[in-house]
Amino acid sequence: MERVAVENIFTDEDKRFNRFLVDCALESQQKKNIPDRRGGKMSMGNHLEYGLLKDRNYDFTSEVLTQFRKKWGISE
Amino acid sequence: MNQTEIYGTDEIALIKKKCADSIYEFGRMFQIMRELYEGFGMYYPKECNTNYRDSWFHYRKLYVKKDKISVLNEKYGLEEHLLRDVKDAQIYFLQQLGEWLMLWCSYKKYFYYDRTDLPKYIAILNHTALEEKNWVASVWKQCGSDRKLFASTCLYQFENNIESDMLQVKLNELVCGIKNLILDLRLGGVDIYRPTDNTYYLEKCISMYNNLCLSLRETGMLYLISATELIWNECGKKNIETN
């Protein structure tokens, strides 16, 4: 399998630190009764979506979305 | 085709070989996806591992089934689990990354930090080796275990020394690219689209990852990305409103 190589930018130490930051965030979310996403839950954190969805107007301008609209008869 | 039609030994052997090759090929793809997850400290979804495991169950059944219908059922079941697995891994990765970046695109809307403590943040940054690549790790060391101080200092540094019009353009570009790729992946699912080359979307994910890393590294923004949720917990506007 020929493929594009993954850029090796993060050192092992960076990766460990990044995991540590994610763990810290997940721990404090658990204290607020936000379910732990470690190793699971396909749905992205609802806690973020609250803020993001409010202002989200699905600002796609791509052909993909046009095709989707056409296919499912969704008007703009 | 009926239940009594059976495959010959050679035909079964060929199907087994193809399935084993798929398991191997997809296994390598998952390894690469894991590399992307590990870069940002994310957790690889458990669902992906269970789908991979389930593909092995189908493979194992090929050793006891002989009739064409059952063999084809197992073969397609195996393919389905592998495809679902890799698609889930890609979508989850892109969603997580996209949501984090979106917060930084409009950080003023989502983040808030106490500006009365500016001298504290400046003092911390003065003692931080900002020339080090991973300046976020240096700030963490300086802040001890004070998460609030860490989050506020990172926001201060972002606002004063990292953020720029060019960076915002780049962030928006990346977010749009990620959203489009997610949409493409999901629409492929709706159409039951199967790319002839299974690595097509994987390569897109790798290119996205590489592009993101290379374009955000110079400004130091790259090292802030994994801290997004921690900063959001401490300095997110919604959290401040509800606390």
PDB file of C-alpha atoms in Angstrom:
ATOM      1  CA  MET A   1       0.000   0.000   0.000  1.00  0.00           C
ATOM      2  CA  GLU A   2       1.628   3.190  -1.169  1.00  0.00           C
ATOM      3  CA  ARG A   3       0.559   6.160   0.810  1.00  0.00           C
ATOM      4  CA  VAL A   4       1.267   9.710   1.868  1.00  0.00           C
ATOM      5  CA  ALA A   5       3.533   9.569   4.926  1.00  0.00           C
ATOM      6  CA  VAL A   6       2.335  11.006   8.229  1.00  0.00           C
ATOM      7  CA  GLU A   7       4.452  14.037   9.139  1.00  0.00           C
ATOM      8  CA  ASN A   8       6.401  13.270  12.260  1.00  0.00           C
ATOM      9  CA  ILE A   9       6.008  16.634  13.930  1.00  0.00           C
ATOM     10  CA  PHE A  10       5.006  15.724  17.461  1.00  0.00           C
ATOM     11  CA  THR A  11       7.738  14.130  19.554  1.00  0.00           C
ATOM     12  CA  ASP A  12       6.856  11.274  21.912  1.00  0.00           C
ATOM     13  CA  GLU A  13       7.004  13.776  24.755  1.00  0.00           C
ATOM     14  CA  ASP A  14       4.582  16.088  22.909  1.00  0.00           C
ATOM     15  CA  LYS A  15       2.189  13.198  22.362  1.00  0.00           C
ATOM     16  CA  ARG A  16       2.295  12.233  26.036  1.00  0.00           C
ATOM     17  CA  PHE A  17       1.677  15.834  27.042  1.00  0.00           C
ATOM     18  CA  ASN A  18      -1.209  16.155  24.586  1.00  0.00           C
ATOM     19  CA  ARG A  19      -2.785  13.006  26.041  1.00  0.00           C
ATOM     20  CA  PHE A  20      -2.286  14.432  29.509  1.00  0.00           C
ATOM     21  CA  LEU A  21      -4.140  17.623  28.508  1.00  0.00           C
ATOM     22  CA  VAL A  22      -7.005  15.607  27.038  1.00  0.00           C
ATOM     23  CA  ASP A  23      -7.150  13.494  30.224  1.00  0.00           C
ATOM     24  CA  CYS A  24      -7.270  16.624  32.400  1.00  0.00           C
ATOM     25  CA  ALA A  25     -10.185  17.963  30.335  1.00  0.00           C
ATOM     26  CA  LEU A  26     -12.078  14.689  30.468  1.00  0.00           C
ATOM     27  CA  GLU A  27     -11.590  14.387  34.225  1.00  0.00           C
ATOM     28  CA  SER A  28     -13.001  17.797  34.943  1.00  0.00           C
ATOM     29  CA  GLN A  29     -15.904  17.131  32.570  1.00  0.00           C
ATOM     30  CA  GLN A  30     -16.730  13.964  34.489  1.00  0.00           C
ATOM     31  CA  LYS A  31     -17.058  16.056  37.619  1.00  0.00           C
ATOM     32  CA  LYS A  32     -19.717  18.037  35.760  1.00  0.00           C
ATOM     33  CA  ASN A  33     -21.514  14.805  34.827  1.00  0.00           C
ATOM     34  CA  ILE A  34     -20.422  14.944  31.191  1.00  0.00           C
ATOM     35  CA  PRO A  35     -19.941  11.313  30.078  1.00  0.00           C
ATOM     36  CA  ASP A  36     -16.373  10.128  29.684  1.00  0.00           C
ATOM     37  CA  ARG A  37     -15.453   9.830  26.000  1.00  0.00           C
ATOM     38  CA  ARG A  38     -12.247   7.923  26.657  1.00  0.00           C
ATOM     39  CA  GLY A  39     -12.085   5.075  24.198  1.00  0.00           C
ATOM     40  CA  GLY A  40     -15.609   5.440  22.952  1.00  0.00           C
ATOM     41  CA  LYS A  41     -18.690   7.525  22.269  1.00  0.00           C
ATOM     42  CA  MET A  42     -18.840   8.475  18.663  1.00  0.00           C
ATOM     43  CA  SER A  43     -20.813  11.613  19.345  1.00  0.00           C
ATOM     44  CA  MET A  44     -18.570  14.577  19.890  1.00  0.00           C
ATOM     45  CA  GLY A  45     -18.898  16.277  23.281  1.00  0.00           C
ATOM     46  CA  ASN A  46     -22.327  17.801  23.768  1.00  0.00           C
ATOM     47  CA  HIS A  47     -20.761  20.338  26.057  1.00  0.00           C
ATOM     48  CA  LEU A  48     -18.974  21.876  23.078  1.00  0.00           C
ATOM     49  CA  GLU A  49     -21.919  21.540  20.763  1.00  0.00           C
ATOM     50  CA  TYR A  50     -24.041  23.697  23.030  1.00  0.00           C
ATOM     51  CA  GLY A  51     -21.838  26.650  22.204  1.00  0.00           C
ATOM     52  CA  LEU A  52     -21.060  25.717  18.643  1.00  0.00           C
ATOM     53  CA  LEU A  53     -24.473  24.672  17.386  1.00  0.00           C
ATOM     54  CA  LYS A  54     -26.035  27.899  18.572  1.00  0.00           C
ATOM     55  CA  ASP A  55     -24.122  29.860  15.942  1.00  0.00           C
ATOM     56  CA  ARG A  56     -23.757  27.169  13.355  1.00  0.00           C
ATOM     57  CA  ASN A  57     -25.400  27.898  10.070  1.00  0.00           C
ATOM     58  CA  TYR A  58     -23.731  25.103   8.156  1.00  0.00           C
ATOM     59  CA  ASP A  59     -21.652  27.433   6.114  1.00  0.00           C
ATOM     60  CA  PHE A  60     -20.634  24.906   3.508  1.00  0.00           C
ATOM     61  CA  THR A  61     -20.319  26.173   0.016  1.00  0.00           C
ATOM     62  CA  SER A  62     -19.019  23.020  -1.487  1.00  0.00           C
ATOM     63  CA  GLU A  63     -20.289  21.011  -4.383  1.00  0.00           C
ATOM     64  CA  VAL A  64     -20.825  18.153  -1.979  1.00  0.00           C
ATOM     65  CA  LEU A  65     -23.510  20.086  -0.151  1.00  0.00           C
ATOM     66  CA  THR A  66     -25.163  21.187  -3.376  1.00  0.00           C
ATOM     67  CA  GLN A  67     -25.357  17.559  -4.415  1.00  0.00           C
ATOM     68  CA  PHE A  68     -26.754  16.655  -1.027  1.00  0.00           C
ATOM     69  CA  ARG A  69     -29.425  19.354  -1.248  1.00  0.00           C
ATOM     70  CA  LYS A  70     -30.375  18.226  -4.727  1.00  0.00           C
ATOM     71  CA  LYS A  71     -30.540  14.598  -3.730  1.00  0.00           C
ATOM     72  CA  TRP A  72     -32.738  15.141  -0.689  1.00  0.00           C
ATOM     73  CA  GLY A  73     -34.688  18.123  -1.966  1.00  0.00           C
ATOM     74  CA  ILE A  74     -33.498  20.489   0.739  1.00  0.00           C
ATOM     75  CA  SER A  75     -33.885  24.148  -0.080  1.00  0.00           C
ATOM     76  CA  GLU A  76     -31.357  26.716   1.030  1.00  0.00           C
TER      77      GLU A  76
ATOM     78  CA  MET B   1     -28.194 -19.735  -5.972  1.00  0.00           C
ATOM     79  CA  ASN B   2     -29.522 -22.040  -3.300  1.00  0.00           C
ATOM     80  CA  GLN B   3     -28.355 -23.333   0.043  1.00  0.00           C
ATOM     81  CA  THR B   4     -27.157 -26.634  -1.416  1.00  0.00           C
ATOM     82  CA  GLU B   5     -24.628 -25.108  -3.833  1.00  0.00           C
ATOM     83  CA  ILE B   6     -21.191 -25.368  -2.302  1.00  0.00           C
ATOM     84  CA  TYR B   7     -17.758 -23.950  -3.095  1.00  0.00           C
ATOM     85  CA  GLY B   8     -14.872 -26.205  -3.988  1.00  0.00           C
ATOM     86  CA  THR B   9     -11.767 -26.316  -1.773  1.00  0.00           C
ATOM     87  CA  ASP B  10      -9.756 -24.070  -4.096  1.00  0.00           C
ATOM     88  CA  GLU B  11     -12.534 -21.508  -4.345  1.00  0.00           C
ATOM     89  CA  ILE B  12     -12.910 -21.369  -0.565  1.00  0.00           C
ATOM     90  CA  ALA B  13      -9.137 -21.065  -0.195  1.00  0.00           C
ATOM     91  CA  LEU B  14      -9.154 -18.099  -2.570  1.00  0.00           C
ATOM     92  CA  ILE B  15     -11.956 -16.360  -0.648  1.00  0.00           C
ATOM     93  CA  LYS B  16     -10.156 -16.973   2.643  1.00  0.00           C
ATOM     94  CA  LYS B  17      -6.974 -15.510   1.186  1.00  0.00           C
ATOM     95  CA  LYS B  18      -8.784 -12.390  -0.047  1.00  0.00           C
ATOM     96  CA  CYS B  19     -10.446 -11.903   3.328  1.00  0.00           C
ATOM     97  CA  ALA B  20      -7.175 -12.408   5.185  1.00  0.00           C
ATOM     98  CA  ASP B  21      -5.524  -9.846   2.891  1.00  0.00           C
ATOM     99  CA  SER B  22      -8.324  -7.360   3.654  1.00  0.00           C
ATOM    100  CA  ILE B  23      -7.918  -7.870   7.400  1.00  0.00           C
ATOM    101  CA  TYR B  24      -4.197  -7.258   7.055  1.00  0.00           C
ATOM    102  CA  GLU B  25      -4.601  -4.243   4.783  1.00  0.00           C
ATOM    103  CA  PHE B  26      -7.219  -2.622   7.036  1.00  0.00           C
ATOM    104  CA  GLY B  27      -5.110  -3.450  10.102  1.00  0.00           C
ATOM    105  CA  ARG B  28      -2.331  -1.345   8.618  1.00  0.00           C
ATOM    106  CA  MET B  29      -4.796   1.457   7.935  1.00  0.00           C
ATOM    107  CA  PHE B  30      -5.945   1.422  11.581  1.00  0.00           C
ATOM    108  CA  GLN B  31      -2.357   1.667  12.706  1.00  0.00           C
ATOM    109  CA  ILE B  32      -1.969   4.819  10.652  1.00  0.00           C
ATOM    110  CA  MET B  33      -5.229   6.246  12.013  1.00  0.00           C
ATOM    111  CA  ARG B  34      -3.942   5.536  15.508  1.00  0.00           C
ATOM    112  CA  GLU B  35      -0.824   7.567  14.737  1.00  0.00           C
ATOM    113  CA  LEU B  36      -3.056  10.526  13.856  1.00  0.00           C
ATOM    114  CA  TYR B  37      -5.055  10.115  17.069  1.00  0.00           C
ATOM    115  CA  GLU B  38      -1.929   9.826  19.180  1.00  0.00           C
ATOM    116  CA  GLY B  39      -0.455  12.979  17.677  1.00  0.00           C
ATOM    117  CA  PHE B  40      -3.164  15.061  19.311  1.00  0.00           C
ATOM    118  CA  GLY B  41      -3.502  12.863  22.401  1.00  0.00           C
ATOM    119  CA  MET B  42      -6.987  11.688  21.419  1.00  0.00           C
ATOM    120  CA  TYR B  43      -8.460   8.341  22.358  1.00  0.00           C
ATOM    121  CA  TYR B  44      -9.010   5.861  19.563  1.00  0.00           C
ATOM    122  CA  PRO B  45     -12.719   4.914  19.649  1.00  0.00           C
ATOM    123  CA  LYS B  46     -13.567   1.598  21.252  1.00  0.00           C
ATOM    124  CA  GLU B  47     -16.223   0.979  18.576  1.00  0.00           C
ATOM    125  CA  CYS B  48     -13.483   0.739  15.965  1.00  0.00           C
ATOM    126  CA  ASN B  49     -11.707  -2.017  17.846  1.00  0.00           C
ATOM    127  CA  THR B  50     -14.911  -3.991  18.278  1.00  0.00           C
ATOM    128  CA  ASN B  51     -15.701  -3.704  14.573  1.00  0.00           C
ATOM    129  CA  TYR B  52     -12.238  -4.986  13.739  1.00  0.00           C
ATOM    130  CA  ARG B  53     -12.684  -7.836  16.172  1.00  0.00           C
ATOM    131  CA  ASP B  54     -16.053  -8.699  14.602  1.00  0.00           C
ATOM    132  CA  SER B  55     -14.478  -8.943  11.161  1.00  0.00           C
ATOM    133  CA  TRP B  56     -12.298 -11.738  12.582  1.00  0.00           C
ATOM    134  CA  PHE B  57     -15.384 -13.632  13.716  1.00  0.00           C
ATOM    135  CA  HIS B  58     -16.646 -13.636  10.132  1.00  0.00           C
ATOM    136  CA  TYR B  59     -13.256 -14.782   8.920  1.00  0.00           C
ATOM    137  CA  ARG B  60     -13.239 -17.646  11.391  1.00  0.00           C
ATOM    138  CA  LYS B  61     -16.645 -18.828  10.154  1.00  0.00           C
ATOM    139  CA  LEU B  62     -15.226 -19.240   6.640  1.00  0.00           C
ATOM    140  CA  TYR B  63     -13.437 -22.304   7.967  1.00  0.00           C
ATOM    141  CA  VAL B  64     -16.656 -24.141   8.790  1.00  0.00           C
ATOM    142  CA  LYS B  65     -19.036 -22.925   6.060  1.00  0.00           C
ATOM    143  CA  LYS B  66     -19.073 -24.386   2.585  1.00  0.00           C
ATOM    144  CA  ASP B  67     -22.409 -23.449   0.976  1.00  0.00           C
ATOM    145  CA  LYS B  68     -22.233 -20.402  -1.278  1.00  0.00           C
ATOM    146  CA  ILE B  69     -24.853 -18.300   0.482  1.00  0.00           C
ATOM    147  CA  SER B  70     -23.276 -18.674   3.928  1.00  0.00           C
ATOM    148  CA  VAL B  71     -19.752 -18.097   2.622  1.00  0.00           C
ATOM    149  CA  LEU B  72     -20.781 -14.938   0.774  1.00  0.00           C
ATOM    150  CA  ASN B  73     -22.669 -13.723   3.849  1.00  0.00           C
ATOM    151  CA  GLU B  74     -19.537 -14.080   5.936  1.00  0.00           C
ATOM    152  CA  LYS B  75     -17.389 -12.441   3.261  1.00  0.00           C
ATOM    153  CA  TYR B  76     -19.674  -9.411   2.953  1.00  0.00           C
ATOM    154  CA  GLY B  77     -20.115  -9.224   6.731  1.00  0.00           C
ATOM    155  CA  LEU B  78     -16.359  -9.075   7.093  1.00  0.00           C
ATOM    156  CA  GLU B  79     -16.004  -6.328   4.483  1.00  0.00           C
ATOM    157  CA  GLU B  80     -18.816  -4.341   6.044  1.00  0.00           C
ATOM    158  CA  HIS B  81     -17.227  -4.388   9.498  1.00  0.00           C
ATOM    159  CA  LEU B  82     -13.861  -3.329   8.131  1.00  0.00           C
ATOM    160  CA  LEU B  83     -15.313  -0.477   6.092  1.00  0.00           C
ATOM    161  CA  ARG B  84     -17.487   0.746   8.960  1.00  0.00           C
ATOM    162  CA  ASP B  85     -14.537   0.548  11.285  1.00  0.00           C
ATOM    163  CA  VAL B  86     -12.231   2.701   9.187  1.00  0.00           C
ATOM    164  CA  LYS B  87     -14.981   5.178   8.366  1.00  0.00           C
ATOM    165  CA  ASP B  88     -15.885   5.612  12.044  1.00  0.00           C
ATOM    166  CA  ALA B  89     -12.239   6.145  12.938  1.00  0.00           C
ATOM    167  CA  GLN B  90     -11.882   8.819  10.258  1.00  0.00           C
ATOM    168  CA  ILE B  91     -15.110  10.657  11.034  1.00  0.00           C
ATOM    169  CA  TYR B  92     -14.532  10.714  14.778  1.00  0.00           C
ATOM    170  CA  PHE B  93     -11.002  12.027  14.323  1.00  0.00           C
ATOM    171  CA  LEU B  94     -12.093  14.779  11.946  1.00  0.00           C
ATOM    172  CA  GLN B  95     -15.080  15.760  14.080  1.00  0.00           C
ATOM    173  CA  GLN B  96     -13.006  16.093  17.198  1.00  0.00           C
ATOM    174  CA  LEU B  97     -10.327  18.113  15.459  1.00  0.00           C
ATOM    175  CA  GLY B  98     -12.868  20.253  13.621  1.00  0.00           C
ATOM    176  CA  GLU B  99     -14.740  21.163  16.800  1.00  0.00           C
ATOM    177  CA  TRP B 100     -11.520  22.170  18.531  1.00  0.00           C
ATOM    178  CA  LEU B 101     -10.446  24.359  15.625  1.00  0.00           C
ATOM    179  CA  MET B 102     -13.862  25.976  15.365  1.00  0.00           C
ATOM    180  CA  LEU B 103     -13.523  27.285  18.895  1.00  0.00           C
ATOM    181  CA  TRP B 104     -10.277  29.006  17.951  1.00  0.00           C
ATOM    182  CA  CYS B 105     -11.787  30.451  14.780  1.00  0.00           C
ATOM    183  CA  SER B 106     -14.105  32.603  16.885  1.00  0.00           C
ATOM    184  CA  TYR B 107     -12.265  32.479  20.179  1.00  0.00           C
ATOM    185  CA  LYS B 108     -13.701  35.783  21.408  1.00  0.00           C
ATOM    186  CA  LYS B 109     -17.159  34.332  21.158  1.00  0.00           C
ATOM    187  CA  TYR B 110     -16.296  31.190  23.097  1.00  0.00           C
ATOM    188  CA  PHE B 111     -13.497  32.063  25.493  1.00  0.00           C
ATOM    189  CA  TYR B 112     -13.106  34.587  28.252  1.00  0.00           C
ATOM    190  CA  TYR B 113     -10.279  35.219  30.696  1.00  0.00           C
ATOM    191  CA  ASP B 114      -9.901  37.505  33.652  1.00  0.00           C
ATOM    192  CA  ARG B 115      -8.020  40.571  32.415  1.00  0.00           C
ATOM    193  CA  THR B 116      -7.400  41.946  35.888  1.00  0.00           C
ATOM    194  CA  ASP B 117      -4.685  39.317  36.322  1.00  0.00           C
ATOM    195  CA  LEU B 118      -2.669  40.330  33.263  1.00  0.00           C
ATOM    196  CA  PRO B 119       0.572  40.930  35.233  1.00  0.00           C
ATOM    197  CA  LYS B 120       0.406  37.330  36.437  1.00  0.00           C
ATOM    198  CA  TYR B 121       0.132  35.965  32.902  1.00  0.00           C
ATOM    199  CA  ILE B 122       2.924  38.194  31.681  1.00  0.00           C
ATOM    200  CA  ALA B 123       5.151  37.093  34.559  1.00  0.00           C
ATOM    201  CA  ILE B 124       4.516  33.447  33.725  1.00  0.00           C
ATOM    202  CA  LEU B 125       5.243  33.999  30.051  1.00  0.00           C
ATOM    203  CA  ASN B 126       8.450  35.846  30.948  1.00  0.00           C
ATOM    204  CA  HIS B 127       9.602  32.757  32.818  1.00  0.00           C
ATOM    205  CA  THR B 128       8.528  30.450  30.030  1.00  0.00           C
ATOM    206  CA  ALA B 129      10.830  29.216  27.329  1.00  0.00           C
ATOM    207  CA  LEU B 130       8.642  30.480  24.504  1.00  0.00           C
ATOM    208  CA  GLU B 131      11.346  29.736  21.981  1.00  0.00           C
ATOM    209  CA  GLU B 132      10.795  26.062  22.733  1.00  0.00           C
ATOM    210  CA  LYS B 133       8.580  24.427  20.170  1.00  0.00           C
ATOM    211  CA  ASN B 134       6.041  23.175  22.664  1.00  0.00           C
ATOM    212  CA  TRP B 135       5.522  26.413  24.567  1.00  0.00           C
ATOM    213  CA  VAL B 136       2.236  25.108  25.993  1.00  0.00           C
ATOM    214  CA  ALA B 137       4.111  22.435  27.949  1.00  0.00           C
ATOM    215  CA  SER B 138       6.432  25.126  29.322  1.00  0.00           C
ATOM    216  CA  VAL B 139       3.467  27.241  30.425  1.00  0.00           C
ATOM    217  CA  TRP B 140       1.951  24.219  32.147  1.00  0.00           C
ATOM    218  CA  LYS B 141       5.175  23.674  34.103  1.00  0.00           C
ATOM    219  CA  GLN B 142       5.183  27.309  35.186  1.00  0.00           C
ATOM    220  CA  CYS B 143       1.558  27.183  36.319  1.00  0.00           C
ATOM    221  CA  GLY B 144       1.965  24.084  38.467  1.00  0.00           C
ATOM    222  CA  SER B 145      -1.427  22.483  38.746  1.00  0.00           C
ATOM    223  CA  ASP B 146      -3.424  25.704  38.501  1.00  0.00           C
ATOM    224  CA  ARG B 147      -5.603  24.932  35.499  1.00  0.00           C
ATOM    225  CA  LYS B 148      -7.398  28.239  35.496  1.00  0.00           C
ATOM    226  CA  LEU B 149      -4.121  30.137  35.441  1.00  0.00           C
ATOM    227  CA  PHE B 150      -2.813  27.861  32.701  1.00  0.00           C
ATOM    228  CA  ALA B 151      -5.918  28.371  30.557  1.00  0.00           C
ATOM    229  CA  SER B 152      -5.909  32.132  31.029  1.00  0.00           C
ATOM    230  CA  THR B 153      -2.196  32.409  30.268  1.00  0.00           C
ATOM    231  CA  CYS B 154      -2.625  30.374  27.079  1.00  0.00           C
ATOM    232  CA  LEU B 155      -5.501  32.587  26.002  1.00  0.00           C
ATOM    233  CA  TYR B 156      -3.480  35.719  26.733  1.00  0.00           C
ATOM    234  CA  GLN B 157      -0.557  34.384  24.702  1.00  0.00           C
ATOM    235  CA  PHE B 158      -2.865  33.368  21.852  1.00  0.00           C
ATOM    236  CA  GLU B 159      -4.579  36.747  21.740  1.00  0.00           C
ATOM    237  CA  ASN B 160      -1.406  38.813  21.909  1.00  0.00           C
ATOM    238  CA  ASN B 161       1.263  36.807  20.154  1.00  0.00           C
ATOM    239  CA  ILE B 162      -0.300  34.122  18.014  1.00  0.00           C
ATOM    240  CA  GLU B 163      -3.588  35.319  16.637  1.00  0.00           C
ATOM    241  CA  SER B 164      -3.507  37.192  13.338  1.00  0.00           C
ATOM    242  CA  ASP B 165      -5.692  37.706  10.280  1.00  0.00           C
ATOM    243  CA  MET B 166      -3.589  35.214   8.400  1.00  0.00           C
ATOM    244  CA  LEU B 167      -4.003  32.604  11.095  1.00  0.00           C
ATOM    245  CA  GLN B 168      -7.763  33.113  11.113  1.00  0.00           C
ATOM    246  CA  VAL B 169      -7.886  32.608   7.355  1.00  0.00           C
ATOM    247  CA  LYS B 170      -5.859  29.428   7.719  1.00  0.00           C
ATOM    248  CA  LEU B 171      -8.032  28.140  10.573  1.00  0.00           C
ATOM    249  CA  ASN B 172     -11.200  28.796   8.591  1.00  0.00           C
ATOM    250  CA  GLU B 173      -9.700  27.066   5.599  1.00  0.00           C
ATOM    251  CA  LEU B 174      -8.824  24.020   7.699  1.00  0.00           C
ATOM    252  CA  VAL B 175     -12.256  23.888   9.334  1.00  0.00           C
ATOM    253  CA  CYS B 176     -13.981  24.071   5.933  1.00  0.00           C
ATOM    254  CA  GLY B 177     -11.700  21.347   4.596  1.00  0.00           C
ATOM    255  CA  ILE B 178     -12.468  19.123   7.581  1.00  0.00           C
ATOM    256  CA  LYS B 179     -16.221  19.727   7.337  1.00  0.00           C
ATOM    257  CA  ASN B 180     -16.243  18.934   3.652  1.00  0.00           C
ATOM    258  CA  LEU B 181     -14.308  15.740   4.191  1.00  0.00           C
ATOM    259  CA  ILE B 182     -16.736  14.646   6.930  1.00  0.00           C
ATOM    260  CA  LEU B 183     -19.664  15.413   4.668  1.00  0.00           C
ATOM    261  CA  ASP B 184     -18.042  13.500   1.834  1.00  0.00           C
ATOM    262  CA  LEU B 185     -17.505  10.490   4.109  1.00  0.00           C
ATOM    263  CA  ARG B 186     -21.065  10.597   5.412  1.00  0.00           C
ATOM    264  CA  LEU B 187     -22.591  11.045   1.962  1.00  0.00           C
ATOM    265  CA  GLY B 188     -20.532   8.083   0.773  1.00  0.00           C
ATOM    266  CA  GLY B 189     -22.308   6.105   3.498  1.00  0.00           C
ATOM    267  CA  VAL B 190     -25.738   7.303   2.342  1.00  0.00           C
ATOM    268  CA  ASP B 191     -25.003   6.303  -1.255  1.00  0.00           C
ATOM    269  CA  ILE B 192     -23.312   3.071  -0.151  1.00  0.00           C
ATOM    270  CA  TYR B 193     -20.365   4.396  -2.123  1.00  0.00           C
ATOM    271  CA  ARG B 194     -17.304   2.182  -2.082  1.00  0.00           C
ATOM    272  CA  PRO B 195     -14.112   3.751  -3.376  1.00  0.00           C
ATOM    273  CA  THR B 196     -12.180   1.254  -5.454  1.00  0.00           C
ATOM    274  CA  ASP B 197      -9.120   2.203  -3.473  1.00  0.00           C
ATOM    275  CA  ASN B 198      -9.757   1.722   0.253  1.00  0.00           C
ATOM    276  CA  THR B 199      -6.959   4.100   1.140  1.00  0.00           C
ATOM    277  CA  TYR B 200      -8.608   7.056  -0.637  1.00  0.00           C
ATOM    278  CA  TYR B 201     -10.112   8.641   2.485  1.00  0.00           C
ATOM    279  CA  LEU B 202      -7.195   7.592   4.646  1.00  0.00           C
ATOM    280  CA  GLU B 203      -4.872   9.571   2.410  1.00  0.00           C
ATOM    281  CA  LYS B 204      -7.206  12.537   2.611  1.00  0.00           C
ATOM    282  CA  CYS B 205      -7.070  12.340   6.418  1.00  0.00           C
ATOM    283  CA  ILE B 206      -3.278  12.116   6.398  1.00  0.00           C
ATOM    284  CA  SER B 207      -3.032  15.090   4.040  1.00  0.00           C
ATOM    285  CA  MET B 208      -5.361  17.056   6.296  1.00  0.00           C
ATOM    286  CA  TYR B 209      -3.271  16.165   9.354  1.00  0.00           C
ATOM    287  CA  ASN B 210      -0.010  17.048   7.599  1.00  0.00           C
ATOM    288  CA  ASN B 211      -1.388  20.303   6.257  1.00  0.00           C
ATOM    289  CA  LEU B 212      -2.693  21.264   9.698  1.00  0.00           C
ATOM    290  CA  CYS B 213       0.562  20.400  11.476  1.00  0.00           C
ATOM    291  CA  LEU B 214       2.810  22.136   8.975  1.00  0.00           C
ATOM    292  CA  SER B 215       0.724  25.282   8.672  1.00  0.00           C
ATOM    293  CA  LEU B 216       0.099  25.802  12.393  1.00  0.00           C
ATOM    294  CA  ARG B 217       3.501  24.803  13.719  1.00  0.00           C
ATOM    295  CA  GLU B 218       5.321  28.043  12.950  1.00  0.00           C
ATOM    296  CA  THR B 219       2.995  30.234  15.003  1.00  0.00           C
ATOM    297  CA  GLY B 220       2.887  27.794  17.932  1.00  0.00           C
ATOM    298  CA  MET B 221      -0.866  27.357  17.434  1.00  0.00           C
ATOM    299  CA  LEU B 222      -0.346  23.642  16.819  1.00  0.00           C
ATOM    300  CA  TYR B 223       0.538  22.994  20.459  1.00  0.00           C
ATOM    301  CA  LEU B 224      -2.602  24.720  21.706  1.00  0.00           C
ATOM    302  CA  ILE B 225      -4.993  22.419  19.890  1.00  0.00           C
ATOM    303  CA  SER B 226      -4.943  19.536  22.382  1.00  0.00           C
ATOM    304  CA  ALA B 227      -5.415  21.994  25.225  1.00  0.00           C
ATOM    305  CA  THR B 228      -8.655  23.314  23.717  1.00  0.00           C
ATOM    306  CA  GLU B 229     -11.055  21.380  25.922  1.00  0.00           C
ATOM    307  CA  LEU B 230      -9.100  22.041  29.078  1.00  0.00           C
ATOM    308  CA  ILE B 231      -9.140  25.758  28.264  1.00  0.00           C
ATOM    309  CA  TRP B 232     -12.822  25.509  27.397  1.00  0.00           C
ATOM    310  CA  ASN B 233     -13.552  23.907  30.777  1.00  0.00           C
ATOM    311  CA  GLU B 234     -11.803  26.714  32.611  1.00  0.00           C
ATOM    312  CA  CYS B 235     -12.467  29.733  30.417  1.00  0.00           C
ATOM    313  CA  GLY B 236     -15.353  28.792  28.144  1.00  0.00           C
ATOM    314  CA  LYS B 237     -18.023  31.487  28.051  1.00  0.00           C
ATOM    315  CA  LYS B 238     -20.793  28.975  28.666  1.00  0.00           C
ATOM    316  CA  ASN B 239     -18.989  27.691  31.771  1.00  0.00           C
ATOM    317  CA  ILE B 240     -18.583  31.183  33.126  1.00  0.00           C
ATOM    318  CA  GLU B 241     -22.259  31.951  32.532  1.00  0.00           C
ATOM    319  CA  THR B 242     -23.452  28.822  34.352  1.00  0.00           C
ATOM    320  CA  ASN B 243     -20.936  28.867  37.248  1.00  0.00           C
TER     321      ASN B 243
END
